[in-house]
mmCIF file of C-alpha atoms in Angstrom:
data_model
loop_
_atom_site.group_PDB
_atom_site.id
_atom_site.type_symbol
_atom_site.label_atom_id
_atom_site.label_comp_id
_atom_site.label_asym_id
_atom_site.label_seq_id
_atom_site.Cartn_x
_atom_site.Cartn_y
_atom_site.Cartn_z
ATOM 1 C CA MET L 1 -0.964 -3.204 -1.058
ATOM 2 C CA PRO L 2 0.190 -6.027 1.166
ATOM 3 C CA VAL L 3 -0.626 -9.556 0.262
ATOM 4 C CA THR L 4 0.670 -12.866 1.636
ATOM 5 C CA PRO L 5 4.350 -13.221 0.632
ATOM 6 C CA GLY L 6 5.048 -16.024 -1.774
ATOM 7 C CA ILE L 7 1.392 -16.507 -2.766
ATOM 8 C CA ARG L 8 1.285 -19.276 -5.363
ATOM 9 C CA ARG L 9 -0.149 -18.667 -8.794
ATOM 10 C CA SER L 10 -2.368 -21.089 -10.689
ATOM 11 C CA PHE L 11 -1.175 -21.741 -14.212
ATOM 12 C CA GLY L 12 -4.183 -21.322 -16.454
ATOM 13 C CA CYS L 13 -5.332 -18.287 -18.372
ATOM 14 C CA LEU L 14 -7.675 -15.859 -16.604
ATOM 15 C CA ALA L 15 -10.479 -13.519 -17.535
ATOM 16 C CA VAL L 16 -9.273 -10.042 -16.732
ATOM 17 C CA LEU L 17 -12.571 -8.259 -16.600
ATOM 18 C CA VAL L 18 -14.652 -10.436 -14.276
ATOM 19 C CA SER L 19 -16.216 -8.216 -11.643
ATOM 20 C CA VAL L 20 -19.276 -7.755 -9.494
ATOM 21 C CA ILE L 21 -20.689 -4.287 -8.713
ATOM 22 C CA VAL L 22 -21.628 -3.877 -5.082
ATOM 23 C CA PRO L 23 -23.425 -0.596 -4.065
ATOM 24 C CA VAL L 24 -22.248 1.382 -1.086
ATOM 25 C CA PRO L 25 -24.809 1.378 1.816
ATOM 26 C CA ALA L 26 -26.441 4.646 2.767
ATOM 27 C CA ALA L 27 -24.501 6.869 5.161
ATOM 28 C CA ALA L 28 -25.121 6.018 8.820
ATOM 29 C CA HIS L 29 -25.002 9.657 9.796
ATOM 30 C CA ALA L 30 -27.822 10.684 7.470
ATOM 31 C CA ALA L 31 -30.469 9.800 10.042
ATOM 32 C CA GLY L 32 -32.310 13.064 10.065
ATOM 33 C CA PRO L 33 -33.216 15.803 7.581
ATOM 34 C CA VAL L 34 -30.415 18.128 8.715
ATOM 35 C CA ALA L 35 -27.752 15.506 8.393
ATOM 36 C CA ALA L 36 -29.052 14.335 5.021
ATOM 37 C CA ALA L 37 -28.960 17.877 3.668
ATOM 38 C CA SER L 38 -25.440 18.534 4.745
ATOM 39 C CA ALA L 39 -23.043 17.607 1.928
ATOM 40 C CA ALA L 40 -20.113 18.174 4.263
ATOM 41 C CA ALA L 41 -21.185 15.766 6.960
ATOM 42 C CA PRO L 42 -18.961 12.728 7.479
ATOM 43 C CA VAL L 43 -20.474 9.407 6.317
ATOM 44 C CA ASP L 44 -20.035 5.843 7.445
ATOM 45 C CA ILE L 45 -19.523 3.160 4.728
ATOM 46 C CA VAL L 46 -19.717 -0.551 5.397
ATOM 47 C CA LEU L 47 -17.325 -2.042 2.882
ATOM 48 C CA PRO L 48 -19.000 -4.805 0.752
ATOM 49 C CA GLY L 49 -17.991 -8.336 1.685
ATOM 50 C CA THR L 50 -16.775 -7.268 5.069
ATOM 51 C CA ARG L 51 -17.950 -5.937 8.449
ATOM 52 C CA VAL L 52 -15.545 -3.018 8.156
ATOM 53 C CA THR L 53 -16.940 0.497 8.664
ATOM 54 C CA VAL L 54 -15.055 3.415 7.096
ATOM 55 C CA ARG L 55 -15.787 7.015 8.007
ATOM 56 C CA GLU L 56 -15.206 9.548 5.237
ATOM 57 C CA ASP L 57 -15.456 13.313 4.884
ATOM 58 C CA SER L 58 -15.630 15.056 1.516
ATOM 59 C CA LYS L 59 -12.784 17.362 2.729
ATOM 60 C CA ASP L 60 -10.372 14.490 3.432
ATOM 61 C CA PRO L 61 -7.109 14.591 1.464
ATOM 62 C CA LEU L 62 -7.179 10.794 1.072
ATOM 63 C CA ARG L 63 -9.889 8.157 0.723
ATOM 64 C CA VAL L 64 -10.078 4.334 0.510
ATOM 65 C CA THR L 65 -9.885 3.437 -3.190
ATOM 66 C CA SER L 66 -9.214 -0.318 -2.972
ATOM 67 C CA TYR L 67 -9.093 -3.005 -0.309
ATOM 68 C CA SER L 68 -8.304 -6.646 0.137
ATOM 69 C CA PHE L 69 -10.002 -9.026 2.577
ATOM 70 C CA GLY L 70 -9.101 -12.731 2.654
ATOM 71 C CA LYS L 71 -8.981 -13.739 -0.992
ATOM 72 C CA MET L 72 -11.268 -10.882 -2.112
ATOM 73 C CA THR L 73 -10.059 -7.686 -3.763
ATOM 74 C CA TYR L 74 -12.205 -4.616 -4.393
ATOM 75 C CA LEU L 75 -11.737 -1.436 -6.508
ATOM 76 C CA ARG L 76 -13.653 1.747 -5.902
ATOM 77 C CA ARG L 77 -15.856 2.875 -8.768
ATOM 78 C CA GLY L 78 -17.771 6.099 -8.147
ATOM 79 C CA ALA L 79 -20.098 5.613 -5.145
ATOM 80 C CA GLY L 80 -19.482 1.881 -4.907
ATOM 81 C CA PHE L 81 -16.827 -0.825 -4.869
ATOM 82 C CA THR L 82 -16.346 -3.474 -7.582
ATOM 83 C CA ARG L 83 -15.107 -6.918 -6.673
ATOM 84 C CA GLN L 84 -12.223 -7.920 -8.888
ATOM 85 C CA THR L 85 -12.186 -11.710 -8.941
ATOM 86 C CA ALA L 86 -9.149 -12.109 -11.247
ATOM 87 C CA TYR L 87 -6.709 -10.168 -9.021
ATOM 88 C CA GLN L 88 -4.899 -10.684 -5.795
ATOM 89 C CA GLU L 89 -3.899 -7.055 -5.375
ATOM 90 C CA ILE L 90 -5.009 -3.634 -6.671
ATOM 91 C CA THR L 91 -3.297 -0.275 -6.056
ATOM 92 C CA VAL L 92 -4.738 3.089 -7.232
ATOM 93 C CA ALA L 93 -2.454 5.882 -8.359
ATOM 94 C CA PRO L 94 -2.540 9.327 -6.794
ATOM 95 C CA LYS L 95 -5.500 11.417 -8.090
ATOM 96 C CA GLY L 96 -7.270 8.127 -8.901
ATOM 97 C CA THR L 97 -6.691 8.279 -12.650
ATOM 98 C CA ARG L 98 -5.409 4.715 -13.000
ATOM 99 C CA ALA L 99 -4.863 1.523 -11.026
ATOM 100 C CA LEU L 100 -2.472 -1.415 -11.189
ATOM 101 C CA ALA L 101 -3.649 -4.937 -10.536
ATOM 102 C CA VAL L 102 -1.679 -8.114 -9.956
ATOM 103 C CA PRO L 103 -3.496 -11.197 -11.359
ATOM 104 C CA THR L 104 -3.846 -14.368 -9.319
ATOM 105 C CA SER L 105 -2.444 -16.533 -12.149
ATOM 106 C CA TYR L 106 0.476 -16.777 -14.487
ATOM 107 C CA GLN L 107 -0.319 -16.484 -18.143
ATOM 108 C CA SER L 108 1.823 -18.331 -20.697
ATOM 109 C CA GLY L 109 4.495 -18.862 -18.074
ATOM 110 C CA TYR L 110 4.765 -15.217 -17.015
ATOM 111 C CA ASP L 111 3.599 -13.136 -14.058
ATOM 112 C CA SER L 112 2.050 -9.845 -15.096
ATOM 113 C CA VAL L 113 0.251 -6.685 -14.113
ATOM 114 C CA VAL L 114 -2.906 -5.104 -15.502
ATOM 115 C CA LEU L 115 -3.186 -1.344 -15.931
ATOM 116 C CA LEU L 116 -6.814 -0.520 -15.089
ATOM 117 C CA ASP L 117 -9.177 2.336 -15.749
ATOM 118 C CA PRO L 118 -10.929 2.582 -12.317
ATOM 119 C CA ALA L 119 -14.084 3.926 -13.907
ATOM 120 C CA THR L 120 -14.560 0.846 -16.067
ATOM 121 C CA SER L 121 -12.236 -1.834 -14.659
ATOM 122 C CA LYS L 122 -10.980 -2.396 -18.216
ATOM 123 C CA GLY L 123 -7.296 -2.855 -18.577
ATOM 124 C CA THR L 124 -4.081 -3.721 -20.402
ATOM 125 C CA ARG L 125 -1.970 -6.668 -19.396
ATOM 126 C CA ILE L 126 1.821 -6.224 -19.233
ATOM 127 C CA ARG L 127 4.293 -9.075 -18.578
ATOM 128 C CA THR L 128 6.645 -8.697 -15.673
ATOM 129 C CA VAL L 129 8.693 -11.765 -14.608
ATOM 130 C CA LYS L 130 8.968 -15.347 -15.755
ATOM 131 C CA LYS L 131 7.681 -18.260 -13.718
ATOM 132 C CA PRO L 132 8.610 -19.217 -10.971
ATOM 133 C CA LEU L 133 9.429 -15.626 -9.982
ATOM 134 C CA VAL L 134 6.619 -13.381 -8.716
ATOM 135 C CA ALA L 135 6.218 -9.617 -8.761
ATOM 136 C CA HIS L 136 3.828 -7.923 -6.325
ATOM 137 C CA TYR L 137 3.498 -5.226 -3.578
ATOM 138 C CA ALA L 138 2.885 -2.457 -6.109
ATOM 139 C CA HIS L 139 3.676 1.218 -5.233
ATOM 140 C CA TRP L 140 2.949 4.232 -7.462
ATOM 141 C CA SER L 141 5.178 7.196 -7.941
ATOM 142 C CA ARG L 142 3.585 10.414 -6.816
ATOM 143 C CA ASN L 143 2.900 11.659 -10.355
ATOM 144 C CA GLY L 144 1.175 8.375 -11.254
ATOM 145 C CA GLY L 145 3.485 7.784 -14.143
ATOM 146 C CA LYS L 146 5.304 4.695 -12.867
ATOM 147 C CA ALA L 147 4.793 1.839 -10.494
ATOM 148 C CA VAL L 148 7.416 -0.345 -8.773
ATOM 149 C CA LEU L 149 6.819 -3.929 -7.645
ATOM 150 C CA THR L 150 9.039 -6.219 -5.589
ATOM 151 C CA VAL L 151 10.337 -9.420 -7.273
ATOM 152 C CA GLU L 152 10.606 -12.538 -5.134
ATOM 153 C CA ARG L 153 11.994 -16.028 -5.722
ATOM 154 C CA LYS L 154 11.548 -19.299 -3.785
ATOM 155 C CA SER L 155 14.479 -20.221 -1.530
ATOM 156 C CA GLY L 156 13.737 -23.524 0.232
ATOM 157 C CA SER L 157 10.411 -23.012 1.928
ATOM 158 C CA ALA L 158 10.683 -19.177 1.999
ATOM 159 C CA TRP L 159 10.367 -16.402 -0.501
ATOM 160 C CA VAL L 160 13.134 -13.887 -0.710
ATOM 161 C CA THR L 161 13.522 -10.610 -2.620
ATOM 162 C CA SER L 162 15.741 -10.610 -5.723
ATOM 163 C CA GLY L 163 14.966 -7.138 -7.260
ATOM 164 C CA PHE L 164 12.188 -5.059 -8.601
ATOM 165 C CA VAL L 165 10.019 -4.311 -11.623
ATOM 166 C CA ILE L 166 9.317 -0.795 -12.898
ATOM 167 C CA VAL L 167 6.111 -0.401 -14.893
ATOM 168 C CA ASP L 168 5.797 2.645 -17.111
ATOM 169 C CA ALA L 169 2.078 3.423 -17.200
ATOM 170 C CA VAL L 170 2.342 5.745 -20.190
ATOM 171 C CA ALA L 171 4.452 3.471 -22.431
ATOM 172 C CA LYS L 172 2.700 0.374 -20.972
ATOM 173 C CA THR L 173 5.988 -1.467 -20.530
ATOM 174 C CA ALA L 174 7.749 -3.264 -17.708
ATOM 175 C CA ARG L 175 11.424 -3.577 -16.910
ATOM 176 C CA THR L 176 12.895 -6.049 -14.358
ATOM 177 C CA VAL L 177 16.008 -5.133 -12.366
ATOM 178 C CA THR L 178 17.993 -7.708 -10.374
ATOM 179 C CA VAL L 179 19.659 -6.167 -7.378
ATOM 180 C CA ALA L 180 22.935 -7.606 -6.042
ATOM 181 C CA ASN L 181 23.180 -8.264 -2.312
ATOM 182 C CA VAL L 182 19.599 -7.079 -1.747
ATOM 183 C CA ASP L 183 18.068 -7.566 1.682
ATOM 184 C CA LYS L 184 15.999 -10.792 1.623
ATOM 185 C CA ALA L 185 13.067 -8.934 3.210
ATOM 186 C CA ALA L 186 13.380 -5.783 1.054
ATOM 187 C CA ARG L 187 10.195 -4.255 -0.268
ATOM 188 C CA PHE L 188 10.608 -1.568 -2.898
ATOM 189 C CA ARG L 189 8.757 1.739 -3.015
ATOM 190 C CA TRP L 190 9.460 5.186 -4.508
ATOM 191 C CA SER L 191 11.493 8.004 -3.053
ATOM 192 C CA SER L 192 9.387 11.168 -2.607
ATOM 193 C CA ASP L 193 10.853 12.781 -5.768
ATOM 194 C CA GLY L 194 10.306 9.660 -7.920
ATOM 195 C CA ALA L 195 13.945 9.519 -8.964
ATOM 196 C CA ASP L 196 14.919 6.467 -6.872
ATOM 197 C CA VAL L 197 13.319 3.488 -5.219
ATOM 198 C CA VAL L 198 13.908 2.672 -1.551
ATOM 199 C CA ALA L 199 13.855 -0.500 0.508
ATOM 200 C CA GLU L 200 14.985 -2.000 3.815
ATOM 201 C CA HIS L 201 18.642 -2.974 3.997
ATOM 202 C CA ALA L 202 20.324 -4.543 7.083
ATOM 203 C CA GLY L 203 18.034 -2.684 9.519
ATOM 204 C CA GLY L 204 18.293 0.603 7.637
ATOM 205 C CA THR L 205 16.990 2.230 4.474
ATOM 206 C CA ARG L 206 18.766 2.046 1.108
ATOM 207 C CA PHE L 207 18.073 4.251 -1.928
ATOM 208 C CA TYR L 208 18.603 2.632 -5.346
ATOM 209 C CA GLY L 209 18.626 4.151 -8.808
ATOM 210 C CA GLN L 210 16.108 2.804 -11.257
ATOM 211 C CA ASP L 211 18.967 0.696 -12.692
ATOM 212 C CA GLY L 212 19.506 -1.020 -9.327
ATOM 213 C CA ALA L 213 22.695 0.911 -8.449
ATOM 214 C CA ILE L 214 23.094 1.935 -4.797
ATOM 215 C CA ARG L 215 22.605 5.642 -4.387
ATOM 216 C CA ARG L 216 22.580 6.078 -0.576
ATOM 217 C CA THR L 217 22.150 4.147 2.655
ATOM 218 C CA LEU L 218 20.715 5.427 5.933
ATOM 219 C CA ALA L 219 21.954 3.015 8.579
ATOM 220 C CA LYS L 220 19.908 1.856 11.598
ATOM 221 C CA THR L 221 16.715 3.583 10.688
ATOM 222 C CA GLY L 222 14.514 0.491 10.920
ATOM 223 C CA ARG L 223 12.551 -0.619 7.866
ATOM 224 C CA PRO L 224 10.482 1.879 5.833
ATOM 225 C CA ALA L 225 6.756 1.858 6.673
ATOM 226 C CA GLY L 226 3.653 3.597 5.630
ATOM 227 C CA GLY L 227 1.202 1.888 3.282
ATOM 228 C CA GLU L 228 1.321 3.455 -0.177
ATOM 229 C CA ASP L 229 3.953 6.115 0.693
ATOM 230 C CA ALA L 230 6.589 6.182 3.466
ATOM 231 C CA PHE L 231 7.430 9.834 2.912
ATOM 232 C CA THR L 232 5.593 12.912 4.198
ATOM 233 C CA PRO L 233 3.696 15.020 1.629
ATOM 234 C CA SER L 234 6.671 17.469 1.578
ATOM 235 C CA GLY L 235 9.073 14.596 1.045
ATOM 236 C CA ARG L 236 11.231 15.719 3.990
ATOM 237 C CA GLY L 237 10.289 12.985 6.432
ATOM 238 C CA LEU L 238 10.695 9.201 6.116
ATOM 239 C CA MET L 239 8.568 6.940 8.351
ATOM 240 C CA THR L 240 10.032 3.689 9.627
ATOM 241 C CA TRP L 241 9.385 1.016 12.183
ATOM 242 C CA CYS L 242 11.881 2.117 14.860
ATOM 243 C CA PRO L 243 15.000 -0.002 15.272
ATOM 244 C CA SER L 244 15.141 -2.289 18.329
ATOM 245 C CA SER L 245 17.356 0.183 20.178
ATOM 246 C CA HIS L 246 14.339 2.432 20.688
ATOM 247 C CA THR L 247 11.351 1.752 22.925
ATOM 248 C CA GLU L 248 9.039 3.593 20.538
ATOM 249 C CA HIS L 249 7.511 1.836 17.548
ATOM 250 C CA VAL L 250 7.236 4.630 14.943
ATOM 251 C CA CYS L 251 10.177 6.778 13.896
ATOM 252 C CA VAL L 252 10.517 9.659 11.439
ATOM 253 C CA TRP L 253 13.849 10.578 9.800
ATOM 254 C CA ASP L 254 15.008 13.623 7.933
ATOM 255 C CA ARG L 255 15.473 12.448 4.296
ATOM 256 C CA THR L 256 18.257 14.931 3.612
ATOM 257 C CA SER L 257 20.406 14.695 6.737
ATOM 258 C CA GLY L 258 19.443 11.117 7.756
ATOM 259 C CA LYS L 259 18.961 12.339 11.336
ATOM 260 C CA LEU L 260 16.149 11.196 13.585
ATOM 261 C CA ALA L 261 13.384 13.838 13.443
ATOM 262 C CA ALA L 262 10.785 12.243 15.754
ATOM 263 C CA LYS L 263 10.085 9.197 17.892
ATOM 264 C CA VAL L 264 6.344 8.764 18.383
ATOM 265 C CA PRO L 265 5.563 7.894 22.016
ATOM 266 C CA GLY L 266 2.635 5.951 23.372
ATOM 267 C CA ILE L 267 1.277 4.331 20.239
ATOM 268 C CA LYS L 268 1.888 0.675 19.301
ATOM 269 C CA PRO L 269 0.418 0.168 15.787
ATOM 270 C CA LYS L 270 -0.241 -3.205 14.181
ATOM 271 C CA ALA L 271 0.238 -1.512 10.794
ATOM 272 C CA LEU L 272 1.150 1.890 9.305
ATOM 273 C CA TRP L 273 -0.851 2.900 6.210
ATOM 274 C CA GLY L 274 0.720 6.188 5.173
ATOM 275 C CA TRP L 275 0.782 9.935 5.822
ATOM 276 C CA TRP L 276 -2.403 12.032 6.069
ATOM 277 C CA ASP L 277 -0.525 15.315 6.129
ATOM 278 C CA GLU L 278 2.815 16.588 7.375
ATOM 279 C CA LYS L 279 1.902 16.102 11.047
ATOM 280 C CA HIS L 280 -0.484 13.093 10.989
ATOM 281 C CA PHE L 281 -0.125 9.461 9.879
ATOM 282 C CA ILE L 282 -2.506 6.543 9.504
ATOM 283 C CA ALA L 283 -2.128 3.672 11.960
ATOM 284 C CA VAL L 284 -4.006 0.476 12.786
ATOM 285 C CA ILE L 285 -4.311 -0.025 16.555
ATOM 286 C CA PRO L 286 -6.083 -2.518 18.842
ATOM 287 C CA SER L 287 -8.878 -0.967 20.899
ATOM 288 C CA SER L 288 -11.059 -2.797 23.467
ATOM 289 C CA GLY L 289 -11.381 -6.118 21.617
ATOM 290 C CA HIS L 290 -11.475 -4.646 18.110
ATOM 291 C CA TYR L 291 -9.268 -2.574 15.820
ATOM 292 C CA GLN L 292 -9.343 0.988 14.572
ATOM 293 C CA VAL L 293 -7.694 2.873 11.775
ATOM 294 C CA VAL L 294 -6.738 6.217 13.290
ATOM 295 C CA LEU L 295 -4.966 9.418 12.634
ATOM 296 C CA SER L 296 -2.071 9.996 15.023
ATOM 297 C CA THR L 297 0.107 13.061 15.646
ATOM 298 C CA LEU L 298 3.847 12.759 15.996
ATOM 299 C CA LYS L 299 3.226 13.075 19.778
ATOM 300 C CA GLY L 300 1.207 9.870 19.681
ATOM 301 C CA LYS L 301 -2.188 11.590 20.176
ATOM 302 C CA VAL L 302 -5.096 10.020 18.260
ATOM 303 C CA THR L 303 -7.155 12.804 16.650
ATOM 304 C CA ARG L 304 -9.654 10.884 14.624
ATOM 305 C CA VAL L 305 -11.002 7.367 13.896
ATOM 306 C CA LEU L 306 -11.065 6.536 10.163
ATOM 307 C CA ALA L 307 -12.302 2.960 10.293
ATOM 308 C CA ALA L 308 -13.257 0.231 12.732
ATOM 309 C CA PHE L 309 -13.373 -3.562 12.447
ATOM 310 C CA SER L 310 -13.240 -6.766 14.492
ATOM 311 C CA GLU L 311 -10.269 -8.978 15.342
ATOM 312 C CA ALA L 312 -11.648 -11.568 12.941
ATOM 313 C CA ASP L 313 -11.604 -8.978 10.164
ATOM 314 C CA TRP L 314 -7.983 -8.128 10.948
ATOM 315 C CA SER L 315 -7.023 -11.800 11.084
ATOM 316 C CA ASN L 316 -8.464 -12.190 7.542
ATOM 317 C CA LYS L 317 -5.589 -10.147 6.110
ATOM 318 C CA LEU L 318 -7.539 -6.890 5.835
ATOM 319 C CA TYR L 319 -5.809 -4.025 3.996
ATOM 320 C CA LEU L 320 -7.326 -0.680 3.070
ATOM 321 C CA GLY L 321 -5.600 1.247 0.271
ATOM 322 C CA TYR L 322 -5.727 5.022 0.925
ATOM 323 C CA THR L 323 -5.065 7.196 -2.126
ATOM 324 C CA ARG L 324 -4.353 10.954 -2.117
ATOM 325 C CA LYS L 325 -6.951 12.856 -4.054
#
């Protein structure tokens, strides 16, 4: 889940379990008896604390499980969302069985993560890196067993990447790996098989072992994109922001051969939030003075609107975390 790079921590202790339960409004589509009786009918949800409307269908393969808006962070709990005041970032694992939160403060001179039970918001704190380093931008492996976070350090007035942290959700441990010659803008996420982590490198994509060793480099792909997961559900395709040599904005590469599989025409997203299925991805696009979260085909055709919000909402650092069920 994206947050502002280099966000500063406060240095006091924090209460991990501070939260406010906010109920989800009634579905906008349940206006009449027929609609109310249909369990399969899509529903509109106005996210608490925002003016964002999300449209959901019970048959969808993904749903919004967390979101951040300004300095507020929310975690889904059943039919509602719980505001998590102690955290700057929350990411829910596939299947929704656990979540990983990044606190807003150091504790005893260390940054940390909290493994959460989404049903209760109760969690276990795990140390990650020592102050003044920070570890954030959490991404789960597909089996929900591990998460990887990007480690940053201050360099002058900027924050640059220095490595990554792997959190083992079963053992409840964290291990920091410093990566030599890492791209300053690298952001780590998992490969589709969970064996390696991947990140931008010199305008391409580099695969690293969990020990930080270089496994493979795909040159000139552009930087990996895609919310919680840059790879298609099958693992064959890797989504990136196209390199500057292309006029298109979204590119898909064959993970095995490294060859370009698709250039998506006609669509100019402000953000890419992951894959819906093998042929559709989630994109944020401007639309007549507001923004929409849409499903797009690899031909650039919008097939569905998933959410809508204003320019002001988008300017307030809105991010919706979609998790595969």
